[in-house]
Tab-separated table of C-alpha atoms and ligand atoms in Angstrom:
chain	number	residue	atom	x	y	z
A	1	MET	CA	37.568	-8.956	14.331
A	2	ILE	CA	35.509	-5.900	13.495
A	3	GLN	CA	34.628	-3.611	16.364
A	4	GLU	CA	31.632	-1.308	15.940
A	5	ALA	CA	30.878	-2.619	12.435
A	6	HIS	CA	28.803	-0.621	9.989
A	7	TRP	CA	25.435	-2.381	9.520
A	8	GLU	CA	26.009	-3.354	5.869
A	9	GLN	CA	29.598	-4.423	6.617
A	10	ALA	CA	28.311	-6.599	9.494
A	11	ARG	CA	25.877	-8.388	7.157
A	12	VAL	CA	28.611	-9.032	4.550
A	13	GLU	CA	31.111	-10.257	7.155
A	14	ALA	CA	28.520	-12.434	8.921
A	15	TYR	CA	27.811	-14.116	5.554
A	16	SER	CA	31.373	-14.647	4.398
A	17	PHE	CA	32.848	-16.608	7.290
A	18	TRP	CA	31.174	-20.080	7.104
A	19	LYS	CA	31.317	-23.288	5.085
A	20	LYS	CA	28.164	-24.657	3.484
A	21	LEU	CA	26.690	-27.647	5.372
A	22	PRO	CA	26.668	-31.088	3.694
A	23	SER	CA	23.736	-32.064	1.482
A	24	GLU	CA	21.229	-34.919	1.381
A	25	LYS	CA	18.998	-36.385	-1.330
A	26	ILE	CA	15.319	-36.393	-0.427
A	27	SER	CA	11.978	-36.910	-2.121
A	28	LEU	CA	10.934	-33.941	-4.230
A	29	ASN	CA	7.611	-33.830	-2.381
A	30	LEU	CA	9.384	-32.970	0.893
A	31	CYS	CA	11.466	-30.155	-0.553
A	32	VAL	CA	9.325	-27.049	-0.049
A	33	ASP	CA	11.429	-24.314	1.629
A	34	ARG	CA	14.579	-26.451	1.382
A	35	THR	CA	17.684	-25.098	-0.377
A	36	LEU	CA	19.113	-26.711	-3.523
A	37	ALA	CA	22.684	-27.925	-2.953
A	38	THR	CA	23.453	-28.322	-6.656
A	39	ASP	CA	22.052	-26.889	-9.878
A	40	ALA	CA	18.838	-28.681	-10.941
A	41	ILE	CA	18.722	-29.424	-14.674
A	42	ALA	CA	15.926	-30.577	-16.957
A	43	LEU	CA	16.266	-34.364	-17.338
A	44	VAL	CA	14.014	-34.253	-20.430
A	45	GLU	CA	12.878	-31.648	-22.937
A	46	LEU	CA	9.886	-29.578	-21.810
A	47	PRO	CA	7.415	-30.317	-23.293
A	48	THR	CA	8.860	-33.785	-23.778
A	49	TYR	CA	6.835	-34.423	-26.956
A	50	PRO	CA	5.218	-32.118	-29.514
A	51	THR	CA	1.693	-31.756	-28.131
A	52	SER	CA	-1.602	-30.168	-29.048
A	53	ALA	CA	-2.378	-26.870	-27.305
A	54	MET	CA	-6.132	-27.263	-27.951
A	55	ASP	CA	-8.931	-29.811	-28.303
A	56	GLY	CA	-9.668	-30.134	-32.031
A	57	TYR	CA	-8.466	-31.915	-35.164
A	58	ALA	CA	-4.938	-32.733	-36.349
A	59	VAL	CA	-4.879	-32.476	-40.141
A	60	CYS	CA	-2.444	-33.609	-42.854
A	61	GLY	CA	-2.150	-31.877	-46.226
A	62	LYS	CA	-4.836	-29.659	-47.759
A	63	GLY	CA	-8.543	-29.822	-46.825
A	64	PRO	CA	-11.208	-31.006	-46.904
A	65	TRP	CA	-10.083	-33.940	-44.730
A	66	ARG	CA	-11.551	-37.302	-43.773
A	67	ILE	CA	-11.663	-37.967	-40.010
A	68	VAL	CA	-10.068	-41.387	-39.449
A	69	GLY	CA	-9.800	-41.669	-35.664
A	70	GLU	CA	-9.033	-40.022	-32.335
A	71	VAL	CA	-5.848	-39.337	-30.300
A	72	LYS	CA	-6.260	-39.082	-26.544
A	73	ALA	CA	-3.762	-37.491	-24.120
A	74	GLY	CA	-1.228	-40.081	-22.959
A	75	ALA	CA	-1.955	-42.478	-25.857
A	76	PRO	CA	0.057	-41.466	-28.957
A	77	MET	CA	-1.157	-42.549	-32.394
A	78	LYS	CA	0.736	-45.403	-34.014
A	79	GLY	CA	1.984	-44.514	-37.500
A	80	GLY	CA	1.493	-41.039	-38.958
A	81	LEU	CA	-1.355	-39.241	-40.665
A	82	LYS	CA	-1.874	-39.668	-44.396
A	83	GLU	CA	-2.474	-36.806	-46.854
A	84	GLY	CA	-6.113	-35.663	-46.732
A	85	THR	CA	-6.882	-37.253	-43.370
A	86	ALA	CA	-7.474	-35.883	-39.876
A	87	VAL	CA	-7.857	-37.225	-36.334
A	88	LYS	CA	-9.717	-35.804	-33.375
A	89	ILE	CA	-7.104	-34.731	-30.828
A	90	ALA	CA	-7.206	-33.735	-27.128
A	91	THR	CA	-5.261	-30.906	-25.450
A	92	GLY	CA	-1.890	-32.298	-24.370
A	93	ALA	CA	-2.054	-35.327	-26.706
A	94	VAL	CA	1.059	-36.172	-28.741
A	95	ILE	CA	0.938	-34.741	-32.278
A	96	PRO	CA	0.818	-37.559	-34.892
A	97	ASP	CA	3.648	-37.618	-37.453
A	98	LYS	CA	2.978	-35.595	-40.616
A	99	THR	CA	0.495	-33.258	-38.866
A	100	PHE	CA	0.295	-29.900	-40.646
A	101	GLY	CA	-1.631	-28.087	-37.894
A	102	ILE	CA	-4.517	-28.293	-35.446
A	103	ILE	CA	-8.010	-26.840	-36.016
A	104	ARG	CA	-9.860	-26.150	-32.748
A	105	TRP	CA	-13.173	-27.948	-32.676
A	106	GLU	CA	-15.179	-24.707	-32.275
A	107	ILE	CA	-13.956	-23.262	-35.614
A	108	ALA	CA	-14.058	-26.570	-37.528
A	109	THR	CA	-16.904	-27.526	-39.853
A	110	VAL	CA	-17.731	-31.210	-39.461
A	111	ASP	CA	-20.251	-33.177	-41.487
A	112	GLY	CA	-20.170	-36.885	-40.652
A	113	ASP	CA	-16.546	-37.944	-41.370
A	114	ASN	CA	-15.787	-34.815	-43.371
A	115	LEU	CA	-13.864	-31.890	-41.932
A	116	ASN	CA	-13.371	-28.388	-43.320
A	117	GLY	CA	-11.619	-25.354	-41.884
A	118	GLU	CA	-8.734	-22.877	-42.041
A	119	VAL	CA	-5.314	-23.954	-40.746
A	120	LYS	CA	-1.774	-22.608	-40.829
A	121	GLU	CA	1.367	-24.731	-40.583
A	122	GLY	CA	2.181	-25.538	-36.939
A	123	GLN	CA	-1.072	-23.982	-35.650
A	124	GLU	CA	-1.842	-24.935	-31.991
A	125	ILE	CA	1.204	-27.233	-31.857
A	126	ARG	CA	3.577	-26.938	-28.878
A	127	PRO	CA	6.951	-28.147	-30.152
A	128	ALA	CA	9.074	-30.388	-27.888
A	129	GLY	CA	11.662	-28.328	-25.963
A	130	LEU	CA	9.664	-25.080	-26.246
A	131	GLU	CA	10.109	-24.362	-22.515
A	132	SER	CA	13.420	-26.094	-21.880
A	133	ASN	CA	16.058	-28.208	-23.571
A	134	LYS	CA	17.309	-31.397	-21.904
A	135	GLY	CA	20.215	-30.475	-19.592
A	136	GLU	CA	19.218	-26.829	-19.239
A	137	VAL	CA	19.648	-25.422	-15.693
A	138	LEU	CA	16.174	-24.724	-14.279
A	139	ALA	CA	17.287	-23.572	-10.806
A	140	THR	CA	20.769	-22.878	-9.488
A	141	ALA	CA	22.365	-24.158	-6.251
A	142	GLY	CA	21.323	-21.953	-3.352
A	143	THR	CA	17.753	-21.494	-4.579
A	144	VAL	CA	15.055	-21.952	-1.940
A	145	LEU	CA	12.463	-24.337	-3.359
A	146	ASN	CA	8.937	-22.979	-3.593
A	147	PRO	CA	5.937	-25.102	-4.649
A	148	GLY	CA	6.149	-23.761	-8.218
A	149	LEU	CA	9.770	-24.867	-8.559
A	150	ILE	CA	8.889	-28.282	-7.168
A	151	GLY	CA	6.194	-28.597	-9.848
A	152	LEU	CA	8.667	-27.553	-12.558
A	153	LEU	CA	11.325	-30.039	-11.404
A	154	ALA	CA	8.724	-32.834	-11.223
A	155	ALA	CA	7.711	-32.058	-14.828
A	156	ALA	CA	11.407	-32.135	-15.746
A	157	GLY	CA	11.721	-35.720	-14.468
A	158	HIS	CA	13.113	-35.436	-10.917
A	159	ASP	CA	12.122	-37.826	-8.100
A	160	LEU	CA	14.816	-36.826	-5.588
A	161	LEU	CA	16.540	-33.487	-5.087
A	162	GLU	CA	19.890	-32.738	-3.504
A	163	VAL	CA	19.279	-30.177	-0.766
A	164	VAL	CA	21.442	-28.719	1.985
A	165	ARG	CA	21.009	-30.320	5.404
A	166	ILE	CA	18.821	-28.267	7.752
A	167	PRO	CA	21.041	-26.392	10.255
A	168	LYS	CA	20.555	-27.503	13.872
A	169	ALA	CA	20.330	-24.577	16.273
A	170	THR	CA	20.574	-24.293	20.045
A	171	ILE	CA	19.042	-21.306	21.821
A	172	ILE	CA	20.566	-20.228	25.140
A	173	LEU	CA	18.558	-17.632	27.077
A	174	LEU	CA	20.489	-15.829	29.793
A	175	GLY	CA	19.083	-13.892	32.715
A	176	ASP	CA	18.047	-14.303	36.332
A	177	GLU	CA	15.025	-12.054	35.933
A	178	ILE	CA	13.060	-14.241	33.528
A	179	VAL	CA	9.918	-16.155	34.399
A	180	LEU	CA	8.669	-18.759	31.930
A	181	ASP	CA	4.933	-18.796	32.594
A	182	GLY	CA	2.126	-17.037	34.419
A	183	LEU	CA	2.112	-13.402	35.481
A	184	PRO	CA	5.389	-11.569	36.137
A	185	HIS	CA	5.890	-10.735	39.839
A	186	ASP	CA	8.498	-9.365	42.265
A	187	GLY	CA	10.501	-7.599	39.515
A	188	LEU	CA	10.666	-10.679	37.258
A	189	VAL	CA	9.750	-10.370	33.532
A	190	ARG	CA	7.936	-12.869	31.335
A	191	ASP	CA	10.287	-14.456	28.821
A	192	ALA	CA	9.362	-12.908	25.473
A	193	LEU	CA	12.235	-14.411	23.453
A	194	GLY	CA	12.023	-18.135	24.224
A	195	PRO	CA	8.509	-18.315	22.760
A	196	GLN	CA	9.256	-16.309	19.589
A	197	LEU	CA	12.792	-17.255	18.518
A	198	PRO	CA	11.910	-20.818	17.409
A	199	GLY	CA	9.223	-19.374	15.120
A	200	TRP	CA	11.594	-16.900	13.459
A	201	LEU	CA	14.297	-19.566	13.149
A	202	HIS	CA	11.852	-22.029	11.621
A	203	LYS	CA	10.910	-19.387	9.034
A	204	LEU	CA	14.608	-18.856	8.307
A	205	GLY	CA	14.970	-22.595	7.609
A	206	VAL	CA	16.612	-23.720	10.859
A	207	GLU	CA	15.625	-26.550	13.235
A	208	VAL	CA	15.851	-25.709	16.944
A	209	ILE	CA	17.218	-28.812	18.683
A	210	ALA	CA	17.392	-27.403	22.230
A	211	THR	CA	16.475	-24.342	24.300
A	212	HIS	CA	18.318	-23.744	27.583
A	213	TYR	CA	17.729	-21.138	30.283
A	214	VAL	CA	20.930	-20.235	32.080
A	215	SER	CA	21.504	-18.031	35.109
A	216	ASP	CA	23.897	-15.040	34.797
A	217	GLU	CA	26.885	-16.902	36.339
A	218	LEU	CA	30.024	-17.007	34.194
A	219	ASP	CA	30.800	-20.682	34.881
A	220	LEU	CA	27.222	-21.763	34.045
A	221	VAL	CA	27.182	-19.653	30.861
A	222	THR	CA	30.570	-21.083	29.833
A	223	LYS	CA	29.387	-24.674	30.429
A	224	ALA	CA	26.227	-24.088	28.396
A	225	PHE	CA	28.233	-22.554	25.501
A	226	ALA	CA	30.720	-25.456	25.523
A	227	ALA	CA	27.941	-28.059	25.368
A	228	ALA	CA	26.084	-26.229	22.593
A	229	ALA	CA	29.262	-25.882	20.499
A	230	LYS	CA	29.558	-29.686	20.486
A	231	ASN	CA	26.229	-30.596	18.888
A	232	SER	CA	24.917	-27.512	17.047
A	233	ASP	CA	25.504	-26.007	13.621
A	234	VAL	CA	24.693	-22.560	15.017
A	235	VAL	CA	23.965	-21.156	18.488
A	236	PHE	CA	21.778	-18.170	19.364
A	237	THR	CA	22.187	-16.578	22.783
A	238	THR	CA	20.017	-13.839	24.257
A	239	ALA	CA	20.990	-11.063	26.723
A	240	GLY	CA	24.347	-10.622	28.425
A	241	THR	CA	25.805	-8.628	25.515
A	242	ALA	CA	26.300	-5.259	27.249
A	243	ASP	CA	29.148	-4.499	29.661
A	244	GLY	CA	27.191	-4.851	32.901
A	245	PRO	CA	28.600	-6.856	35.807
A	246	ARG	CA	26.427	-9.867	34.924
A	247	ASP	CA	26.864	-9.743	31.129
A	248	HIS	CA	29.012	-12.787	30.366
A	249	VAL	CA	28.685	-13.532	26.621
A	250	ARG	CA	32.145	-12.235	25.644
A	251	ALA	CA	33.859	-13.670	28.735
A	252	ALA	CA	32.379	-17.137	28.148
A	253	ILE	CA	33.516	-17.092	24.502
A	254	ALA	CA	37.012	-16.048	25.604
A	255	ALA	CA	37.101	-18.764	28.291
A	256	LEU	CA	36.400	-21.378	25.595
A	257	LYS	CA	39.079	-19.933	23.285
A	258	GLY	CA	36.407	-18.804	20.890
A	259	GLU	CA	36.981	-15.877	18.573
A	260	LEU	CA	34.930	-12.702	18.209
A	261	ILE	CA	34.151	-11.892	14.574
A	262	ILE	CA	31.955	-8.818	15.056
A	263	ASP	CA	31.852	-6.954	18.347
A	264	ARG	CA	28.918	-4.514	18.271
A	265	VAL	CA	27.224	-3.029	15.227
A	266	LYS	CA	26.550	0.681	14.750
A	267	VAL	CA	22.812	0.196	14.520
A	268	ARG	CA	19.826	1.312	16.621
A	269	PRO	CA	18.383	-0.715	18.165
A	270	GLY	CA	20.601	-3.767	18.712
A	271	HIS	CA	23.991	-2.084	19.126
A	272	PRO	CA	25.675	-4.551	21.580
A	273	MET	CA	25.073	-7.633	19.366
A	274	VAL	CA	28.022	-9.938	18.864
A	275	LEU	CA	29.082	-12.661	16.427
A	276	ALA	CA	31.726	-15.201	17.381
A	277	HIS	CA	32.730	-18.777	16.734
A	278	ILE	CA	33.778	-21.563	19.059
A	279	ASN	CA	35.548	-24.316	17.077
A	280	LYS	CA	34.030	-22.820	13.904
A	281	VAL	CA	30.471	-23.104	15.279
A	282	PRO	CA	28.800	-19.695	14.883
A	283	PHE	CA	27.536	-18.020	18.073
A	284	VAL	CA	25.113	-15.157	17.456
A	285	GLY	CA	24.774	-13.016	20.582
A	286	LEU	CA	21.397	-11.262	20.559
A	287	PRO	CA	20.864	-8.395	23.033
A	288	GLY	CA	18.267	-8.918	25.754
A	289	ASN	CA	15.893	-6.124	24.783
A	290	PRO	CA	13.353	-8.050	22.694
A	291	GLN	CA	13.221	-5.768	19.643
A	292	SER	CA	17.024	-5.428	19.675
A	293	ALA	CA	17.258	-9.225	19.679
A	294	ILE	CA	15.237	-9.481	16.465
A	295	VAL	CA	17.275	-6.715	14.801
A	296	ALA	CA	20.390	-8.723	15.665
A	297	LEU	CA	18.795	-11.937	14.431
A	298	LEU	CA	18.283	-10.354	10.998
A	299	THR	CA	21.561	-8.418	10.979
A	300	LEU	CA	23.881	-11.292	11.933
A	301	GLY	CA	21.775	-14.458	12.219
A	302	GLN	CA	20.142	-14.371	8.783
A	303	PRO	CA	23.441	-14.005	6.857
A	304	VAL	CA	25.010	-16.798	8.939
A	305	ILE	CA	22.070	-19.102	8.154
A	306	ASP	CA	22.134	-18.147	4.460
A	307	ALA	CA	25.851	-18.982	4.322
A	308	LEU	CA	25.425	-22.330	6.114
A	309	MET	CA	22.739	-23.241	3.584
A	310	GLY	CA	24.631	-21.960	0.550
A	311	ARG	CA	21.879	-19.452	-0.215
A	312	LYS	CA	22.570	-16.216	-2.014
A	313	GLU	CA	23.087	-13.075	0.049
A	314	ALA	CA	19.728	-11.376	0.562
A	315	GLU	CA	19.365	-8.206	-1.528
A	316	LEU	CA	17.269	-5.406	-0.101
A	317	HIS	CA	14.711	-3.647	-2.276
A	318	GLN	CA	14.158	0.095	-2.120
A	319	ILE	CA	10.795	1.552	-1.158
A	320	VAL	CA	9.506	5.077	-0.588
A	321	THR	CA	9.074	6.216	2.979
A	322	GLY	CA	5.762	7.770	3.888
A	323	ASP	CA	7.189	9.075	7.187
A	324	ASP	CA	10.176	11.179	8.205
A	325	ILE	CA	12.908	9.017	9.789
A	326	ASN	CA	15.444	10.366	12.290
A	327	VAL	CA	18.759	8.535	12.447
A	328	PRO	CA	21.458	9.197	15.071
A	329	GLU	CA	24.733	10.438	13.497
A	330	GLY	CA	27.085	7.558	12.623
A	331	PHE	CA	24.421	4.858	13.068
A	332	THR	CA	22.075	2.899	10.840
A	333	ARG	CA	18.523	2.775	12.155
A	334	LEU	CA	16.156	-0.135	11.627
A	335	VAL	CA	12.571	1.069	11.866
A	336	LEU	CA	9.673	-1.368	12.180
A	337	GLY	CA	6.625	-0.860	9.996
A	338	ASN	CA	4.613	-2.008	7.012
A	339	ILE	CA	4.359	-1.403	3.284
A	340	VAL	CA	0.981	0.213	2.615
A	341	ASP	CA	0.070	0.954	-1.020
A	342	GLY	CA	3.791	0.791	-1.886
A	343	TRP	CA	4.851	3.244	0.865
A	344	PHE	CA	6.683	2.565	4.102
A	345	GLU	CA	4.446	3.317	7.077
A	346	MET	CA	6.292	3.508	10.389
A	347	GLY	CA	4.957	1.330	13.214
A	348	GLU	CA	3.983	2.436	16.709
A	349	TYR	CA	5.647	1.528	20.014
A	350	LEU	CA	9.171	1.275	18.618
A	351	GLY	CA	11.260	1.315	21.833
A	352	SER	CA	13.919	-1.402	21.871
A	353	ALA	CA	12.354	-3.008	24.969
A	354	MET	CA	8.879	-2.960	23.381
A	355	LEU	CA	7.113	-5.687	21.441
A	356	ARG	CA	3.970	-4.076	20.031
A	357	GLY	CA	5.766	-2.500	17.061
A	358	LEU	CA	7.361	-5.827	16.159
A	359	ALA	CA	4.138	-7.761	16.634
A	360	HIS	CA	2.282	-5.667	14.040
A	361	SER	CA	5.030	-5.101	11.461
A	362	THR	CA	6.153	-7.010	8.396
A	363	GLY	CA	9.697	-5.635	8.268
A	364	PHE	CA	12.209	-2.874	8.902
A	365	ALA	CA	13.100	0.228	6.927
A	366	VAL	CA	16.905	0.400	6.935
A	367	ALA	CA	17.847	4.091	7.120
A	368	GLU	CA	21.500	5.121	6.826
A	369	LYS	CA	20.735	8.789	7.457
A	370	SER	CA	17.847	10.975	8.528
A	371	MET	CA	15.303	11.370	5.762
A	372	GLU	CA	12.011	12.955	4.881
A	373	GLU	CA	8.758	11.548	3.550
A	374	GLY	CA	9.107	10.663	-0.152
A	375	GLU	CA	12.775	9.576	-0.035
A	376	MET	CA	13.893	6.040	-0.919
A	377	VAL	CA	14.794	3.643	1.872
A	378	ALA	CA	15.899	-0.030	1.926
A	379	TRP	CA	13.351	-2.618	3.098
A	380	LEU	CA	14.375	-5.638	5.202
A	381	PRO	CA	11.379	-7.976	5.451
A	382	LEU	CA	10.793	-10.048	8.568
A	383	PRO	CA	10.956	-13.751	7.663
B	1	LIG	N1	25.640	1.324	30.554
B	1	LIG	C1	25.109	0.795	29.449
B	1	LIG	N2	24.035	0.028	29.559
B	1	LIG	C2	23.476	-0.493	28.467
B	1	LIG	C3	24.021	-0.220	27.213
B	1	LIG	C4	25.171	0.560	27.112
B	1	LIG	O1	25.696	0.834	26.009
B	1	LIG	N3	25.687	1.051	28.276
B	1	LIG	N4	23.399	-0.747	26.111
B	1	LIG	C5	21.975	-0.958	26.216
B	1	LIG	C6	21.483	-1.645	25.068
B	1	LIG	S1	21.475	-0.733	23.647
B	1	LIG	C7	20.954	-2.883	25.132
B	1	LIG	S2	20.185	-3.559	23.765
B	1	LIG	C8	21.003	-3.697	26.326
B	1	LIG	C9	21.602	-5.062	26.054
B	1	LIG	O2	21.506	-5.772	27.163
B	1	LIG	P1	22.035	-7.237	27.358
B	1	LIG	O3	22.148	-7.940	26.061
B	1	LIG	O4	23.237	-7.222	28.212
B	1	LIG	O5	20.815	-7.898	28.119
B	1	LIG	P2	20.341	-7.711	29.616
B	1	LIG	O6	20.993	-6.526	30.222
B	1	LIG	O7	20.462	-8.970	30.307
B	1	LIG	O8	18.816	-7.401	29.373
B	1	LIG	C10	18.378	-6.244	28.751
B	1	LIG	C11	16.874	-6.137	28.903
B	1	LIG	O9	16.246	-7.181	28.214
B	1	LIG	C12	15.376	-7.915	29.065
B	1	LIG	N5	15.379	-9.327	28.654
B	1	LIG	C13	16.440	-10.135	28.630
B	1	LIG	N6	16.061	-11.367	28.233
B	1	LIG	C14	14.747	-11.311	28.029
B	1	LIG	C15	13.774	-12.265	27.611
B	1	LIG	N7	14.126	-13.542	27.332
B	1	LIG	N8	12.492	-11.876	27.518
B	1	LIG	C16	12.133	-10.614	27.824
B	1	LIG	N9	13.016	-9.649	28.198
B	1	LIG	C17	14.297	-9.998	28.308
B	1	LIG	C18	15.964	-7.720	30.420
B	1	LIG	O10	15.043	-7.976	31.423
B	1	LIG	C19	16.413	-6.264	30.348
B	1	LIG	O11	15.319	-5.421	30.547
B	1	LIG	O12	21.805	-3.092	27.319
B	1	LIG	C20	21.577	-1.691	27.490
B	1	LIG	N10	22.356	-1.267	28.587
B	2	LIG	O1	20.333	-0.906	20.981
B	2	LIG	MO1	19.649	-1.406	22.434
B	2	LIG	O2	19.622	-2.639	21.385
B	2	LIG	O3	18.941	0.166	22.085
B	2	LIG	O4	18.133	-1.567	23.093
């Protein structure tokens, strides 16, 4: 167990602890945003046949040529061309045997059946295998499938793809002070995490199977944790991570013989976050302050999800900060904001209990030390 982990160390440790979930084979058309479980290879050469890159004439031997027919896309010519002959050919049509090159129609001189023009060997011909050989790896296991990749794998002959099963998540929201609808009253606060966590988790590739609200009583929290550990691939809890008299996350994990993996991370905000497992099911303990909860979701939750799905560890890109950033000694600070014209622009309303900064930001600058405008800083995008 790591107590008071460094932010980067917490991300690495949170990634390294879990086994990849099993995979399933599903229709290629349903695979957007899913994660490849195995390498995807080209089942055919790309292009599969030598094809014409232009509409024009396929010619054989030296000109002038006699036009003897037409080749349409999808209907290859039977037999090859003979010396001194040409056929009209469409873009994407299979090149007839013995073709010397293609003359685009707009630079060809045609008079009845007679064709004249300049041509070099192989002109406007796309050879088979130009883009990929058969068996070549087009995307490695762990790649998240975007629409472009799905198009590529369709062209390469796939109908089904082997993808990692979607992790099933349970959310457990702790707290006696939360009200679920209407206006807050009598010291109660509107629940700001229940409505947003499913959205973030969906964007991270997780399916939320249940959301439970549990009062700050140790036996109730323990019961809820035990039930969630039985049917979830990962559990996210909110609040109850500090050491107050009604903060029960650690005690409930201990009562169920769970094991803490990371106990607090030296980051502002989000410091009391916790990562544990109960029977190898990851429990990500997000602090109750709403912005701190999202910092913890990205610090611990994202690496856990990436590991469960066999994705690669996320690498952070460097950007230039357009604002000075103050960082408390010994801590990493995650600062909400946006990239504007390539520069980091700090958000407004950044208190850990506030939501306006989060609501109008696209990510966090990750600052390891205090810095001035113009210095490089890592960028952690919101999902
Ligand atoms: N004596 C100390 N107190 C606190 C410390 C500390 O080091 N010493 N750490 C502070 C930090 S940092 C954070 S972050 C919070 C973490 O608190 P918990 O995870 O124990 O959560 P709660 O105390 O239950 O709630 C904190 C705060 O968040 C509000 N909250 C909780 N759930 C929701 C929700 N679903 N929607 C909206 N708001 C929510 C709750 O009402 C509290 O205001 O502890 C500090 N304290
Ligand atoms: O770190 Mo707490 O997470 O400051 O609000």
